[in-house]
Structures are given as C-alpha cells and as structure tokens.
XYZ file of C-alpha atoms in Angstrom:
696
model
C 0.000 0.000 0.000
C 1.399 3.418 -0.957
C 1.896 6.303 1.448
C -0.896 8.238 -0.261
C -3.398 5.416 0.291
C -2.319 5.002 3.909
C -2.799 8.721 4.584
C -6.221 8.731 2.919
C -7.245 5.647 4.897
C -6.122 7.229 8.188
C -7.943 10.533 7.512
C -11.187 8.872 6.405
C -11.173 6.274 9.210
C -10.719 8.949 11.887
C -13.526 11.084 10.451
C -15.927 8.149 10.073
C -15.313 6.996 13.652
C -15.879 10.526 14.992
C -19.141 10.957 13.047
C -20.547 7.590 14.075
C -19.593 8.060 17.742
C -21.380 11.435 17.869
C -24.404 10.058 15.988
C -24.544 7.098 18.384
C -24.452 9.360 21.455
C -27.197 11.618 20.040
C -29.358 8.627 19.111
C -29.003 7.023 22.556
C -29.845 10.240 24.407
C -32.918 11.004 22.285
C -34.033 7.352 22.408
C -33.825 7.218 26.214
C -35.678 10.532 26.484
C -38.387 9.391 24.035
C -38.940 6.116 25.904
C -39.078 7.815 29.318
C -41.475 10.443 27.916
C -43.699 7.684 26.532
C -43.817 5.985 29.943
C -44.798 9.298 31.574
C -47.385 9.975 28.861
C -48.763 6.448 29.337
C -49.167 7.160 33.047
C -51.143 10.311 32.261
C -53.270 8.435 29.719
C -54.016 5.740 32.290
C -55.128 8.409 34.739
C -57.492 9.797 32.098
C -58.745 6.294 31.220
C -59.310 5.536 34.897
C -61.200 8.810 35.176
C -63.392 7.885 32.186
C -64.099 4.468 33.722
C -64.946 6.060 37.064
C -67.343 8.488 35.371
C -69.241 5.574 33.794
C -69.175 3.609 37.033
C -70.270 6.581 39.118
C -73.197 7.135 36.772
C -74.263 3.494 37.124
C -73.698 3.603 40.888
C -75.884 6.720 41.246
C -78.628 5.135 39.158
C -78.772 1.904 41.148
C -78.654 3.771 44.475
C -81.625 5.823 43.338
C -83.442 2.640 42.284
C -82.879 1.158 45.743
C -84.259 4.323 47.375
C -87.606 4.359 45.502
C -90.426 3.857 48.096
C -92.097 1.096 46.081
C -88.791 -0.819 46.028
C -88.039 -0.249 49.714
C -91.531 -1.514 50.627
C -91.560 -4.399 48.131
C -90.648 -7.279 50.446
C -93.363 -9.928 50.077
C -95.305 -7.931 47.452
C -93.605 -9.021 44.196
C -93.786 -12.266 42.280
C -91.812 -15.204 43.652
C -90.454 -17.865 41.289
C -88.373 -19.869 43.740
C -91.016 -22.606 43.948
C -91.576 -22.878 40.193
C -90.738 -26.320 38.821
C -90.193 -25.108 35.275
C -88.698 -22.157 33.404
C -90.765 -18.971 33.488
C -90.581 -16.252 30.846
C -91.267 -13.047 32.745
C -93.249 -10.373 30.867
C -95.340 -7.415 31.972
C -98.524 -9.274 31.273
C -97.973 -12.079 33.773
C -96.706 -10.148 36.785
C -98.864 -8.849 39.638
C -99.945 -5.172 39.905
C -97.299 -4.246 42.480
C -94.554 -5.711 40.261
C -96.063 -4.004 37.220
C -95.911 -0.625 38.964
C -92.158 -0.995 39.631
C -91.752 -2.508 36.133
C -93.094 0.750 34.646
C -90.740 2.825 36.818
C -87.802 0.774 35.546
C -89.053 1.458 32.015
C -88.592 5.182 32.682
C -84.969 4.551 33.692
C -84.394 2.666 30.430
C -85.821 5.529 28.413
C -83.493 8.038 30.045
C -80.338 5.880 29.671
C -80.352 3.422 26.711
C -77.091 1.841 27.903
C -79.042 0.127 30.709
C -79.636 -3.463 29.654
C -81.479 -5.144 32.532
C -82.980 -3.651 35.735
C -84.059 -5.835 38.638
C -84.777 -5.935 42.372
C -84.494 -9.244 44.246
C -85.476 -9.866 47.855
C -84.413 -12.222 50.593
C -87.795 -13.990 50.498
C -87.148 -15.054 46.860
C -89.382 -12.466 45.164
C -88.105 -10.427 42.229
C -89.159 -7.789 39.714
C -87.171 -7.588 36.465
C -87.304 -5.300 33.437
C -87.767 -5.729 30.470
C -88.381 -9.334 31.373
C -86.303 -12.446 30.948
C -86.577 -16.238 31.040
C -85.969 -17.424 34.618
C -84.960 -21.029 35.271
C -86.955 -23.312 37.535
C -86.498 -22.585 41.220
C -84.978 -19.152 40.572
C -84.100 -17.739 43.992
C -82.295 -14.318 44.165
C -80.312 -15.056 47.387
C -78.695 -18.016 45.592
C -77.426 -15.897 42.681
C -73.827 -14.602 42.499
C -74.857 -10.965 42.092
C -76.920 -11.155 45.274
C -74.074 -12.760 47.233
C -71.527 -10.203 45.962
C -73.748 -7.278 46.953
C -74.456 -8.682 50.415
C -70.783 -9.472 51.131
C -69.407 -6.159 49.844
C -68.141 -3.614 52.359
C -69.832 -0.731 50.513
C -73.514 -0.187 49.815
C -72.863 -0.488 46.087
C -70.727 -3.094 44.301
C -69.843 -4.317 40.814
C -69.439 -7.650 39.086
C -66.624 -8.215 36.616
C -67.566 -7.377 32.997
C -68.680 -10.141 30.663
C -69.549 -10.345 26.956
C -73.197 -10.818 26.032
C -74.467 -12.850 23.106
C -74.361 -9.789 20.832
C -70.608 -9.274 21.611
C -71.376 -6.339 23.900
C -69.387 -5.899 27.102
C -71.778 -5.803 30.062
C -71.250 -5.267 33.787
C -73.629 -5.442 36.750
C -73.843 -2.856 39.536
C -75.792 -3.606 42.693
C -77.026 -1.700 45.750
C -78.545 -3.058 48.953
C -82.267 -2.361 49.497
C -83.146 -1.178 52.985
C -86.643 -0.848 54.436
C -87.906 2.080 56.481
C -86.188 0.624 59.549
C -82.870 0.558 57.674
C -82.814 -3.238 57.551
C -81.372 -4.904 54.430
C -84.182 -6.751 52.672
C -82.771 -7.288 49.169
C -80.578 -6.154 46.311
C -81.320 -3.780 43.407
C -79.219 -4.233 40.317
C -78.553 -3.002 36.785
C -76.873 -4.758 33.885
C -75.449 -1.857 31.889
C -73.646 -1.954 28.572
C -70.034 -0.754 28.489
C -70.166 -0.124 24.739
C -69.771 3.640 25.163
C -66.804 3.072 27.476
C -65.150 0.467 25.243
C -65.659 2.587 22.121
C -64.123 5.600 23.870
C -61.101 3.556 25.001
C -60.717 1.894 21.587
C -60.547 5.280 19.878
C -57.728 6.482 22.127
C -54.482 6.654 20.178
C -50.887 7.520 21.006
C -48.707 8.600 18.125
C -49.239 6.667 14.909
C -49.289 3.119 16.303
C -50.315 3.309 19.992
C -53.502 1.734 21.303
C -55.146 0.535 24.551
C -55.921 -2.956 25.850
C -58.101 -3.444 28.977
C -58.430 -6.666 30.990
C -61.013 -7.122 33.733
C -60.268 -8.605 37.154
C -60.760 -12.148 35.803
C -58.218 -11.557 33.009
C -60.863 -11.307 30.299
C -60.178 -8.966 27.376
C -62.795 -6.181 27.210
C -60.942 -3.640 24.990
C -58.518 -4.482 22.148
C -58.817 -2.451 18.966
C -56.116 -4.392 17.100
C -57.554 -7.834 17.920
C -61.373 -7.531 18.246
C -61.743 -11.337 18.150
C -60.106 -11.498 21.580
C -62.865 -9.444 23.275
C -64.717 -11.501 25.868
C -62.065 -14.243 25.908
C -59.852 -15.141 28.835
C -56.102 -14.665 28.439
C -55.528 -18.347 29.197
C -57.836 -19.346 26.328
C -56.240 -16.936 23.844
C -52.746 -18.356 24.505
C -51.001 -15.186 23.366
C -47.476 -14.972 24.891
C -47.664 -11.168 25.055
C -50.984 -11.181 26.933
C -49.653 -13.910 29.236
C -46.620 -11.767 29.994
C -48.875 -8.749 30.666
C -50.825 -10.789 33.227
C -47.609 -11.995 34.901
C -46.063 -8.506 35.025
C -49.190 -6.920 36.594
C -47.473 -3.508 36.631
C -44.421 -2.220 34.788
C -42.931 -1.698 31.345
C -41.289 -4.093 28.864
C -40.643 -4.600 25.138
C -42.049 -7.475 23.066
C -42.775 -8.395 19.447
C -46.357 -8.253 18.137
C -47.011 -9.273 14.509
C -43.335 -8.841 13.686
C -43.037 -5.335 15.201
C -41.297 -4.415 18.453
C -43.704 -2.712 20.892
C -43.112 -0.895 24.174
C -45.786 -2.145 26.584
C -46.781 -0.347 29.804
C -49.027 -2.179 32.272
C -51.025 -0.319 34.967
C -53.631 -1.667 37.436
C -56.823 0.326 38.098
C -57.338 0.645 41.841
C -60.998 1.623 41.525
C -62.125 -1.325 39.351
C -59.358 -3.931 39.658
C -58.960 -3.908 35.878
C -55.616 -3.937 34.057
C -54.993 -1.073 31.611
C -52.276 -1.628 28.992
C -50.749 1.043 26.727
C -48.920 -0.317 23.654
C -46.929 1.540 21.005
C -44.326 0.561 18.413
C -40.775 1.356 19.537
C -39.947 2.640 16.042
C -42.789 5.161 16.354
C -41.581 6.259 19.808
C -37.964 6.772 18.756
C -38.717 8.243 15.320
C -37.542 11.639 16.591
C -34.285 10.082 17.780
C -33.813 8.406 14.399
C -34.445 11.703 12.579
C -31.918 13.526 14.785
C -29.319 10.784 14.273
C -29.843 10.823 10.517
C -29.350 14.605 10.502
C -26.048 14.176 12.335
C -25.109 11.376 9.934
C -25.867 13.514 6.873
C -23.725 16.330 8.253
C -21.008 13.767 8.987
C -21.109 12.474 5.409
C -20.688 16.029 4.148
C -17.720 16.483 6.490
C -16.344 13.127 5.301
C -16.498 14.291 1.696
C -14.653 17.521 2.523
C -12.056 15.644 4.588
C -11.551 13.128 1.767
C -10.857 15.901 -0.734
C -8.484 17.701 1.642
C -6.803 14.406 2.556
C -6.268 13.582 -1.101
C -4.572 16.930 -1.693
C -2.405 16.608 1.431
C -1.380 13.018 0.670
C -0.486 13.961 -2.872
C 1.681 16.859 -1.667
C 3.521 14.443 0.667
C 3.803 11.429 -1.646
C 4.990 13.301 -4.764
C 8.358 14.517 -3.322
C 9.009 11.042 -1.899
C 8.354 9.520 -5.333
C 10.860 11.966 -6.841
C 13.510 10.922 -4.295
C 12.878 7.215 -5.000
C 13.302 7.744 -8.752
C 16.459 9.800 -8.163
C 17.888 7.071 -5.889
C 17.373 4.467 -8.618
C 19.256 6.634 -11.132
C 22.072 7.258 -8.638
C 22.372 3.501 -8.089
C 22.899 3.184 -11.855
C 25.794 5.664 -11.725
C 24.068 8.957 -12.489
C 25.176 11.146 -9.577
C 23.447 14.244 -11.021
C 19.923 12.744 -10.880
C 18.765 14.634 -7.754
C 15.890 17.075 -8.469
C 15.876 20.724 -7.395
C 15.963 21.266 -3.603
C 13.061 23.766 -3.715
C 10.544 20.900 -3.982
C 11.525 19.518 -0.558
C 10.717 21.019 2.841
C 10.684 19.859 6.445
C 11.750 16.244 7.004
C 11.863 15.647 3.245
C 14.309 18.555 3.008
C 16.545 16.878 5.602
C 16.330 13.618 3.659
C 17.298 15.500 0.498
C 20.361 16.975 2.241
C 21.395 13.550 3.554
C 21.096 12.061 0.071
C 23.215 14.885 -1.375
C 25.907 14.308 1.277
C 25.868 10.572 0.507
C 26.512 11.266 -3.192
C 29.523 13.482 -2.344
C 30.976 10.827 -0.036
C 30.378 8.144 -2.647
C 32.298 10.135 -5.238
C 35.237 10.498 -2.829
C 35.278 6.765 -2.125
C 35.270 5.955 -5.837
C 38.118 8.406 -6.374
C 40.163 6.727 -3.605
C 39.461 3.324 -5.142
C 40.750 4.538 -8.513
C 43.976 5.766 -6.823
C 44.509 2.357 -5.236
C 43.931 0.734 -8.614
C 46.642 2.904 -10.223
C 49.101 1.895 -7.517
C 48.357 -1.777 -8.157
C 48.907 -1.280 -11.896
C 52.248 0.407 -11.151
C 53.404 -2.629 -9.187
C 52.328 -4.872 -12.042
C 54.408 -2.803 -14.485
C 57.495 -3.168 -12.279
C 56.999 -6.924 -12.286
C 56.816 -6.929 -16.081
C 60.065 -4.907 -16.281
C 61.789 -7.437 -14.061
C 60.578 -10.226 -16.313
C 61.856 -8.333 -19.351
C 65.288 -7.921 -17.754
C 65.372 -11.624 -17.032
C 64.531 -12.341 -20.626
C 67.342 -10.074 -21.848
C 69.770 -11.802 -19.511
C 68.741 -15.127 -20.968
C 69.522 -13.852 -24.478
C 72.918 -12.623 -23.368
C 73.612 -16.004 -21.859
C 72.868 -17.663 -25.165
C 75.287 -15.325 -26.986
C 77.999 -15.909 -24.386
C 77.727 -19.624 -25.045
C 79.335 -19.098 -28.471
C 82.211 -17.110 -27.024
C 83.106 -19.636 -24.505
C 81.283 -22.241 -22.585
C 83.235 -21.712 -19.408
C 82.991 -17.929 -19.455
C 79.401 -18.224 -20.468
C 78.750 -20.728 -17.801
C 80.332 -18.525 -15.143
C 78.507 -15.457 -16.283
C 75.335 -17.372 -16.797
C 75.678 -18.931 -13.392
C 75.900 -15.546 -11.717
C 73.020 -14.222 -13.787
C 70.926 -17.292 -13.132
C 71.685 -17.040 -9.457
C 70.663 -13.423 -9.440
C 67.623 -14.182 -11.597
C 66.590 -17.030 -9.351
C 66.977 -14.860 -6.290
C 64.948 -12.069 -7.895
C 62.324 -14.512 -9.098
C 61.970 -15.980 -5.641
C 61.576 -12.528 -4.122
C 59.056 -11.474 -6.785
C 57.231 -14.763 -6.383
C 57.016 -14.286 -2.619
C 55.843 -10.708 -2.955
C 53.239 -11.627 -5.542
C 51.982 -14.506 -3.391
C 51.673 -12.223 -0.393
C 49.905 -9.634 -2.553
C 47.550 -12.263 -4.011
C 46.840 -13.655 -0.551
C 46.112 -10.152 0.733
C 43.911 -9.388 -2.243
C 42.034 -12.683 -1.804
C 41.483 -11.961 1.856
C 40.452 -8.392 1.006
C 38.139 -9.759 -1.696
C 36.469 -12.094 0.796
C 36.108 -9.351 3.390
C 34.757 -6.825 0.875
C 32.261 -9.432 -0.398
C 31.025 -10.122 3.104
C 31.015 -6.399 3.900
C 29.066 -5.562 0.745
C 26.486 -8.283 1.479
C 26.096 -7.195 5.104
C 25.925 -3.525 4.168
C 23.286 -4.303 1.539
C 21.152 -6.161 4.054
C 21.731 -3.448 6.641
C 20.854 -0.755 4.109
C 17.567 -2.505 3.245
C 16.680 -2.818 6.944
C 17.574 0.810 7.646
C 15.628 1.966 4.573
C 12.601 -0.053 5.752
C 12.878 1.448 9.242
C 13.247 4.940 7.797
C 10.270 4.486 5.493
C 8.053 3.039 8.229
C 9.122 5.759 10.651
C 8.398 8.415 8.035
C 4.975 6.929 7.345
C 4.261 6.637 11.080
C 5.326 10.247 11.541
C 2.988 11.372 8.781
C 0.151 9.275 10.205
C 0.804 10.719 13.664
C 0.741 14.266 12.241
C -2.510 13.493 10.481
C -4.023 11.871 13.566
C -2.979 14.924 15.567
C -4.726 17.198 13.078
C -7.827 14.993 13.030
C -7.884 14.910 16.829
C -7.717 18.711 16.770
C -10.601 18.794 14.305
C -12.486 16.355 16.546
C -11.958 18.654 19.532
C -13.260 21.604 17.519
C -16.248 19.556 16.368
C -17.008 18.352 19.900
C -16.751 21.946 21.135
C -19.250 22.979 18.453
C -21.588 20.179 19.536
C -21.315 21.283 23.180
C -22.048 24.892 22.194
C -25.058 23.795 20.131
C -26.404 21.691 22.988
C -25.805 24.597 25.403
C -27.828 26.806 23.059
C -30.646 24.238 23.001
C -30.468 23.975 26.795
C -30.656 27.771 27.132
C -33.706 27.876 24.837
C -35.276 24.998 26.780
C -34.549 26.787 30.079
C -36.050 30.003 28.704
C -39.135 28.080 27.576
C -39.426 26.423 30.995
C -39.121 29.823 32.698
C -41.855 31.165 30.432
C -44.038 28.174 31.272
C -43.372 28.710 35.002
C -44.462 32.326 34.634
C -47.503 31.201 32.624
C -48.380 28.674 35.341
C -48.114 31.334 38.053
C -50.225 33.722 35.991
C -52.816 30.975 35.458
C -52.880 30.395 39.221
C -53.321 34.138 39.746
C -56.188 34.104 37.267
C -57.698 31.168 39.169
C -57.502 33.111 42.430
C -59.038 36.169 40.761
C -61.832 34.017 39.322
C -62.448 32.653 42.829
C -62.778 36.181 44.121
C -65.160 37.034 41.264
C -67.186 33.895 42.021
C -67.428 34.876 45.701
C -68.515 38.357 44.676
C -71.159 36.872 42.375
C -72.427 34.635 45.211
C -72.648 37.592 47.574
C -74.345 39.684 44.875
C -76.862 36.917 44.247
C -77.570 36.656 47.983
C -77.921 40.427 48.315
C -80.236 40.542 45.300
C -82.375 37.791 46.855
C -82.559 39.692 50.165
C -83.399 42.886 48.261
C -86.218 41.081 46.438
C -87.586 39.818 49.767
C -87.468 43.328 51.284
C -89.092 44.782 48.149
C -91.905 42.219 48.424
C -92.462 43.288 52.016
C -92.633 46.931 50.899
C -95.541 46.043 48.636
C -96.409 48.293 45.716
C -93.759 50.844 46.659
C -90.964 48.309 46.355
C -92.073 46.704 43.077
C -89.650 48.742 40.945
C -86.807 47.943 43.283
C -87.799 44.258 43.130
C -87.457 44.310 39.334
C -83.983 45.828 39.631
C -82.994 43.288 42.298
C -84.206 40.445 40.085
C -82.110 41.728 37.183
C -79.102 42.024 39.478
C -79.676 38.432 40.607
C -79.840 37.216 36.997
C -76.658 39.132 36.195
C -74.969 37.541 39.204
C -76.047 34.074 38.022
C -74.641 34.749 34.538
C -71.435 35.963 36.150
C -71.201 32.749 38.177
C -71.739 30.604 35.072
C -69.131 32.560 33.102
C -66.742 32.343 36.046
C -67.164 28.568 36.204
C -66.462 28.253 32.473
C -63.362 30.445 32.761
C -62.248 28.455 35.826
C -62.541 25.222 33.818
C -60.461 26.742 31.010
C -57.875 27.996 33.502
C -57.619 24.518 35.061
C -57.078 23.038 31.606
C -54.377 25.653 30.928
C -52.756 24.891 34.293
C -52.730 21.142 33.595
C -51.294 21.697 30.100
C -48.686 24.032 31.589
C -47.742 21.459 34.239
C -47.401 18.763 31.545
C -45.249 21.083 29.409
C -43.064 21.976 32.420
C -42.605 18.279 33.196
C -41.646 17.549 29.569
C -39.229 20.502 29.495
C -37.605 19.292 32.731
C -37.132 15.854 31.171
C -35.648 17.447 28.037
C -33.321 19.592 30.177
C -32.136 16.486 32.043
C -31.471 14.641 28.752
C -29.588 17.675 27.386
C -27.448 17.896 30.550
C -26.570 14.204 30.239
C -25.700 14.718 26.556
C -23.426 17.636 27.512
C -21.674 15.470 30.108
C -21.126 12.643 27.622
C -19.910 15.098 24.979
C -17.479 16.741 27.425
C -16.157 13.296 28.339
C -15.654 12.485 24.646
C -13.923 15.852 24.130
C -11.540 15.206 27.059
C -10.750 11.764 25.625
C -9.930 13.280 22.232
C -7.684 15.876 23.924
C -5.821 13.075 25.728
C -5.487 11.179 22.445
C -4.156 14.309 20.769
C -1.512 14.834 23.505
C -0.415 11.202 23.177
C -0.238 11.573 19.387
C 1.893 14.729 19.709
C 4.358 12.927 22.018
C 4.431 9.864 19.753
C 4.870 12.030 16.652
C 7.978 13.679 18.155
C 9.527 10.325 19.036
C 8.710 8.860 15.621
C 10.160 11.942 13.941
C 13.441 11.500 15.814
C 13.552 7.843 14.773
C 12.792 8.775 11.165
C 15.569 11.390 11.087
C 18.153 9.066 12.635
C 17.111 6.203 10.358
C 17.342 8.427 7.290
C 20.864 9.549 8.232
C 21.958 5.994 9.018
C 20.423 4.760 5.756
C 22.339 7.399 3.796
C 25.675 6.529 5.428
C 25.078 2.797 5.084
C 24.212 3.112 1.428
C 27.392 5.171 0.833
C 29.553 2.532 2.499
C 27.786 -0.272 0.622
C 28.341 1.395 -2.744
C 31.997 2.113 -1.908
C 32.541 -1.469 -0.787
C 30.980 -2.676 -4.019
C 33.370 -0.537 -6.100
C 36.401 -1.659 -4.061
C 35.289 -5.249 -4.459
C 35.269 -4.821 -8.237
C 38.741 -3.191 -8.256
C 40.186 -5.895 -6.002
C 38.832 -8.578 -8.312
C 40.567 -6.915 -11.289
C 43.884 -6.477 -9.406
C 43.737 -10.020 -8.068
C 43.278 -11.374 -11.575
C 46.274 -9.354 -12.852
C 48.478 -10.574 -9.986
C 47.500 -14.178 -10.653
C 48.635 -13.714 -14.253
C 51.952 -12.268 -12.987
C 52.307 -15.181 -10.584
C 51.955 -17.641 -13.476
C 54.621 -15.799 -15.446
C 57.000 -15.788 -12.460
C 56.437 -19.519 -12.006
C 57.406 -20.048 -15.623
C 60.479 -17.857 -15.064
C 61.533 -19.969 -12.075
C 61.125 -23.083 -14.165
C 63.364 -21.591 -16.881
C 65.902 -20.597 -14.201
C 66.137 -24.206 -13.075
C 66.702 -25.306 -16.626
C 69.495 -22.733 -16.891
C 71.061 -24.004 -13.684
C 70.998 -27.513 -15.052
C 72.507 -26.259 -18.286
C 75.292 -24.418 -16.397
C 76.017 -27.520 -14.390
C 76.190 -29.493 -17.590
C 78.578 -26.946 -19.123
C 80.803 -27.077 -16.070
C 80.913 -30.806 -16.228
C 81.860 -30.600 -19.880
C 84.702 -28.366 -18.944
C-alpha cells in the first residue's frame, strides 16, 4: 500500500469513527428521552382512562342507588312475584306479573328511556321475590339469594358493588352494579341491580391513540379482554384461552414496562392496574414510532457527517499527494544514482521539512560516494604500477637469458660462469618477486572475501535501515494526520457542546416562560375565585333585596325588578366564572405537563453535555499522546534516514572496491603464473650451467 493510500485511509477512518460516535451518542440520548417520555405519557393516559371508567361507574352507581331508594322498592318485600317454587322455566313479561310488580316494572321502564345503555334492571329480595325489566326467562327454582350478584352485593363492604364485565351474546361488554335495598327501619331486605352496557366506554377507550401506532388494551379482574382495537376477536375471551405470549406476559407482570414483538413489530408495553375497578390497563406503542424523533436527529447528524467526510476526503487527497509526490521523486532519483548517475537529484526547492533533511542527507551521501570511488581509482593505479614493475623485471630476465645464449658461443666456461651468476641473481629475484606476488595475491584474496562479506552485510543493513526509515516516516505522517484529526475532533465536539448549550438555554427560557404562565394561570384562578365569591354575595344580596321589596308592597315593586335583574346578572357571572375556571384549570394542567416535559428534556440535554465533554476530554488526551508519539517517531525517522544514507554510501563504496580488487587479483595471478614459468626456466638454466661445467 502506498503512502498516499495510507494517509487517505487514516484521515477517512478517523472522520468516520468521529461521526458515528457522535451520531450514536445523540441517538441514545434522544431514544432514552423518548422512551421515558412515553412511559410518563402512558401514566397520564391511564389516569385519564381511569377517570373515564370512574365516570361511567359513578353514573351506574348513582342510578342503582336511586333505584334502591324508591319507596315502592323499599316496601316491596313480600309484594312481588316469587319464582323460587316454580318447577319449570318462566318467561317473565309485563302481562304475567302482579300489579305491584307491574308498577315498579313501569318505573324501571322510565330509567331505560333516560339511559339506553341500561340493559337489565331488577330488584331481588331475601324472600325469593323479584321484579325484572324488560323481562327475561328465569330457570326453575330461581331464587335471588342463591345468585352470584346477590351474594356479591351482600358481602361487599360498601352499599354499592360491581361484578366483573362479561360479553353478552351480541358481543357487547356488560357489567352489573348492585345496591342493597333497605326498608324504612334501615334493615337490608334485598338487592337492586342493573346490567349496563359498556359499549360507550369500550368505544371511547378503543378510539384512544398515542402517536401513529399506539392503542389501549383493557383486561377485567378475571383476566378477560374487554378492549382491544387491534384484535377484536379477543374481546370476551380469557387470556388463558387466547394463549397469546404477550398477553400472558402482561398478566404476569401486573405492573411495569417491557418490550415485546407483536405481529413482527417491536412494541413498548406499559401495564397499569386500576385501583378503583381492579382492571388492568395496557398502553402499547411501536418502539420505532416512539424513537422516530431520535432516528431523525441521528440521521441529521449522519448527513452532516457524510458532508464532512467528503470535505475531509478531498483535503486528505490533496495533502497526501503533496507528501507522496516529493518522496516519489527521491525514489526515482535514488534508482538513477544507483545506476551511476550522480546528477539525478531534483531541485531542492521541492523539498521542505523532514523531506528537506532527507534530500540533504542524500546529497551528502553522493559526495561521499564520489570520494570513495576516487580513492578506489587511486589504489587501482598503484596496483597497476606494481604490475608494471613486475613486467620490467621479467623483461630484464629475458634479456639476460639472451645474453647467456650469446655468451655460449664465445666460450662455454665464461658463459657458464657469467650465466651462473646471472641465473643465481635471476633465481633470487624470481623468488623474491614470487614471494611478494603470493603475499599480494593472498592479501587481495582476503580483502576480496572481506569486501564481499562487507558488501552483502551492508546491503542487508541498508535494506533494513531503509525499511525502518520508510516506516518511521509513514508513522510520523500518520501521527501528524491523527494529531490534526484529533484537533478537528476537539473543535467539532466543542461545536456540539455549544449547540447543545444553546438548546439547553432555549429549553430553560421556555421552561421559565411556562413557570411564569403557570403562576399567571394560578393568579387568574384566584381572581376568578374572588369574582365567584362576589357573584355569590351579589346573588344573595339581590335575593334579600327582592324579599325586602316584596315586604314593601307596591312601593318596592320597581326595586324588586332591579334586584331580580341584578340576581340574573350575578347568576350569569357565576356561570361565566365557572367556564373560565374550567379553562384555567385546563391551561394549568397543560402548563404542568409542558413543564414536566421541558424538565425531562433539560435532564437529557445535561446528560448529553456530560457525555460530549467526556468524549472531548478523551480526544484531547489522544491528541496529547499523538503529539508525544509524533515527536519520538520523527526523531527515529531522522536518525534512520541519516543511518540509511551513510550505510548506502559505504555499501556502494565497498561494491566498487570489491570490483577493483577482483581486477587487481586477476592481474596478480597472471603475474604469478609468469614468475612460475620464469623460475622453471631458471632451473633449466642451472641444469645447463652444471652441464657446461661438467663438460669443462
């Protein structure tokens, strides 16, 4: 991998990691806030649902209490029809009941006309008598005290009680509410009851929605489903019969929050018990819908990060090219220098910083290499001079041999004597030359071996040093880049902190405004209370004035008219005050909810600031470590570059010397062969001289 690619990879990797870390932190903070807000909102929804249920129950409770207080009902013991002794089923209608039962039957009819949600109205007594509207088939031996509704009402601690809801044949959810019937002596003589339809309640709860996917599920005290908009087939069924793992988990949890998969989607499920009814209210909503805001915020950060990544990639490409191009020039110049072109270095103006130092080291190496080559050439000339002297000695020996041949004709004895002295001298000289040449050859061979080993070692050492220098240079560049990226990360984190601080300031300002609005709403409430008191007093005064005017007779009639108008005005004022008070309460509740949400947002923002500050401190620590490492790597790179330059100079010089020694060694070996031949000829001459002397 080239230096340019390594630099680009380092820049892009650092930027990508920074962007994804920030996006992850933002997503987590917004997700946690969204989930906690949903739990709080679910709690408020449950309170509203419980209030709606209580309104329906209170209405039914008031109705049945009124039924039990009707004089005809309180005095009905022993007066109504009794079916406890019937041996067969009896279909009760208005036509077959006695007059006393018919009278109460007609009263119950009036209740049904006022409230259509009432399904069945009845009053059963301890003697077994009963009146029921609008009539129903009663089994043989029907005795009210033996029925569950009668037992529940009699065993309840309160005067009124409820049965758990059940589903009628027309798929309508029905519940029974009962009240004890007391006679004029306040003795309990029976139970009045109403079966009322919960269709209005279930429809209201089914229509409740939270976000795009939230809905409500309600279970009664016996774990029967009475509200489930998404699964209407489950209504009226017991959780055990449905065998739905989610519903089973809801029943086991009883109260709390958990996540589970429904129809392939992950839902956040909040379970709350209703203290007033014993029912279980469940709020469900898809997690993806809850955290959609967090996803949008994270995607915004990611888009900004991609834009930053593009800019960083372009800048990184330009920076890496500016660094890699001078290094490529030096590599090409080094290859040419290795081929013998010592003028291949480019202009020094293209190199700055560490590359400038490397350029200077390479220039110094070339100068030293030239000096070494020059010294090697001088040594070569000296070796050639010694070779020439050896050739001259051989030539002199040859001339002496010719003279010896000529002297042979003049006189064998004289020639032999002269030749003997010449041969002796020649032999002595040959032996000396032979010894010198052998020593020289031995020295050259040893020098050749040493220079070969030195050249090999220096080559290996040069490669290692070059590798170290290159790696150190790359590490230095990467450290510089990482330092710059860490600095950019610090700047980016600082910007994030400032942005979050701005959001927190706006949120704090909004919360302050809401606090002021809440106080003003409370002030308005107090003022409306004062106005209401004034209206009450005015109404009372107007009433007293009307009474006094009536006492005054004809003289006070005009004043009575004015007092009546004042009273009407006071009543209108009271009505208007009540309406305004209701609006103010709604504003106060909305303000309290907004303040609570803003406090949650402020807490999430503070946590985000803390996490961001921690990340910023970590990046600062990383930057300091990178700066320290960059300095150490730079020192290593500089030393390695200098060592590489010197090693390469020595290696090249050793290579040149090795070549010269090989040439000189070859020449000396040739001389040694010639001297050996000369010694052989000298021996022949000695033998010849000895032969001549013998002939003498």
